[in-house]
Tab-separated table of C-alpha atoms in Angstrom:
chain	number	residue	atom	x	y	z
A	212	UNK	CA	-3.870	13.784	-15.227
A	213	UNK	CA	-1.205	12.549	-12.802
A	214	UNK	CA	2.549	12.522	-13.339
A	215	UNK	CA	5.304	10.846	-11.316
A	216	UNK	CA	8.826	12.124	-11.874
A	217	UNK	CA	11.861	10.334	-10.452
A	218	UNK	CA	15.302	11.762	-9.812
A	219	UNK	CA	18.541	10.814	-8.096
A	220	UNK	CA	19.800	7.863	-10.107
A	221	UNK	CA	23.348	7.555	-11.357
A	222	UNK	CA	26.619	5.667	-11.168
A	223	UNK	CA	27.998	4.685	-7.761
A	224	UNK	CA	30.757	2.391	-6.551
A	225	UNK	CA	29.977	-0.777	-4.578
A	226	UNK	CA	29.372	0.097	-0.951
A	227	UNK	CA	28.193	3.579	-1.846
A	228	UNK	CA	24.849	5.311	-1.358
A	229	UNK	CA	22.204	7.001	-3.469
A	230	UNK	CA	18.898	8.671	-2.663
A	231	UNK	CA	16.042	8.473	-5.143
A	232	UNK	CA	13.110	10.871	-5.111
A	233	UNK	CA	9.734	10.680	-6.829
A	234	UNK	CA	7.281	13.555	-6.880
A	235	UNK	CA	3.644	13.110	-7.877
A	236	UNK	CA	1.792	16.046	-9.407
A	237	UNK	CA	-1.451	16.825	-11.197
A	238	UNK	CA	-5.097	16.576	-10.221
A	239	UNK	CA	-4.473	14.611	-7.025
A	240	UNK	CA	-7.084	14.236	-4.297
A	241	UNK	CA	-5.372	11.543	-2.245
A	242	UNK	CA	-2.484	9.068	-2.395
A	243	UNK	CA	-2.485	5.714	-0.619
A	244	UNK	CA	0.455	3.346	-1.010
A	245	UNK	CA	3.655	4.530	-2.694
A	246	UNK	CA	6.514	2.289	-3.677
A	247	UNK	CA	9.603	1.475	-5.666
A	248	UNK	CA	10.238	-1.381	-8.075
A	249	UNK	CA	13.249	-2.185	-10.213
A	250	UNK	CA	14.042	-4.031	-13.405
A	251	UNK	CA	17.475	-5.318	-14.295
A	252	UNK	CA	18.429	-6.251	-17.882
A	253	UNK	CA	16.890	-9.585	-18.837
A	254	UNK	CA	14.923	-9.864	-15.606
A	255	UNK	CA	11.353	-9.247	-14.548
A	256	UNK	CA	10.396	-6.138	-12.629
A	257	UNK	CA	10.530	-6.756	-8.882
A	258	UNK	CA	9.001	-4.888	-5.965
A	259	UNK	CA	11.651	-3.259	-3.772
A	260	UNK	CA	9.756	-1.344	-1.087
A	261	UNK	CA	6.289	-0.046	-0.234
A	262	UNK	CA	5.098	2.594	2.215
A	263	UNK	CA	1.506	3.243	3.253
A	264	UNK	CA	0.010	6.674	3.803
A	265	UNK	CA	0.406	6.096	7.512
A	266	UNK	CA	4.081	5.231	7.183
A	267	UNK	CA	4.102	1.438	7.458
A	268	UNK	CA	6.829	-0.076	5.310
A	269	UNK	CA	7.745	-3.389	3.726
A	270	UNK	CA	10.846	-4.457	1.794
A	271	UNK	CA	12.110	-7.160	-0.495
A	272	UNK	CA	14.436	-9.541	1.357
A	273	UNK	CA	17.286	-8.571	-0.965
A	274	UNK	CA	17.301	-4.951	0.275
A	275	UNK	CA	16.275	-5.257	3.934
A	276	UNK	CA	18.686	-3.457	6.204
A	277	UNK	CA	20.223	-1.516	3.313
A	278	UNK	CA	17.339	0.464	1.754
A	279	UNK	CA	14.906	2.792	3.511
A	280	UNK	CA	11.680	4.078	1.999
A	281	UNK	CA	10.060	7.254	3.298
A	282	UNK	CA	7.505	9.820	2.145
A	283	UNK	CA	6.426	13.404	2.598
A	284	UNK	CA	2.642	13.479	2.276
A	285	UNK	CA	2.544	17.284	2.107
A	286	UNK	CA	4.794	17.171	-0.973
A	287	UNK	CA	3.314	13.979	-2.510
A	288	UNK	CA	6.858	12.664	-2.645
A	289	UNK	CA	8.411	9.281	-1.909
A	290	UNK	CA	12.102	8.624	-1.307
A	291	UNK	CA	14.369	5.598	-1.406
A	292	UNK	CA	17.621	5.816	0.529
A	293	UNK	CA	19.959	3.110	-0.749
A	294	UNK	CA	23.066	2.262	1.279
A	295	UNK	CA	25.724	-0.441	0.956
A	296	UNK	CA	24.921	-0.754	-2.720
A	297	UNK	CA	25.943	-3.908	-4.576
A	298	UNK	CA	26.470	-4.550	-8.294
A	299	UNK	CA	23.317	-6.681	-8.261
A	300	UNK	CA	21.322	-3.566	-7.328
A	301	UNK	CA	21.992	-2.242	-10.837
A	302	UNK	CA	18.623	-1.687	-12.522
A	303	UNK	CA	16.118	0.875	-13.698
A	304	UNK	CA	14.146	1.981	-10.646
A	305	UNK	CA	10.477	2.923	-10.999
A	306	UNK	CA	8.275	4.637	-8.452
A	307	UNK	CA	4.547	4.076	-8.239
A	308	UNK	CA	1.633	5.587	-6.378
A	309	UNK	CA	-2.014	4.644	-5.812
A	310	UNK	CA	-3.802	7.912	-6.587
A	311	UNK	CA	-7.375	9.113	-6.436
A	312	UNK	CA	-7.842	12.104	-8.718
A	313	UNK	CA	-9.952	15.146	-7.849
A	314	UNK	CA	-12.662	13.961	-10.223
A	315	UNK	CA	-12.246	10.262	-9.527
A	316	UNK	CA	-14.083	7.670	-7.468
A	317	UNK	CA	-11.349	5.066	-7.159
A	318	UNK	CA	-7.609	4.717	-6.704
A	319	UNK	CA	-5.440	3.857	-9.702
A	320	UNK	CA	-1.754	2.947	-9.808
A	321	UNK	CA	0.515	5.368	-11.659
A	322	UNK	CA	4.168	4.799	-12.596
A	323	UNK	CA	7.153	7.029	-13.125
A	324	UNK	CA	9.373	6.880	-16.189
A	325	UNK	CA	12.253	5.183	-14.379
A	326	UNK	CA	15.739	6.228	-13.334
A	327	UNK	CA	18.912	4.221	-13.961
A	328	UNK	CA	21.024	3.089	-11.015
A	329	UNK	CA	24.384	1.531	-11.862
A	330	UNK	CA	26.646	0.068	-9.192
A	331	UNK	CA	30.109	-0.555	-10.573
A	332	UNK	CA	33.746	0.069	-9.809
């Protein structure tokens, strides 16, 4: 069993910053890619950022230069530093991780429960 638990969401004014965290726990042997997606009301879920085990990163065009994804492999944790936040960044943010369990042969994608980020004055 693998669990991903997010934290750090909340209400922030435009131009402000937030840092999201997501910790993976359970019967984990190895984690490959970790990432963040978001879903705004009435819209489809979109990929925000991905980071490989080796630290290579990629971002959606809408957040490049404002968001930074990072990870701590020793803690099985991924972070999303969000700066210069805009009202259009308002969404539920979900983390995900490609995990191989101790008893498993393949990697499977697991998702967190989501954390609300609201950008409003």
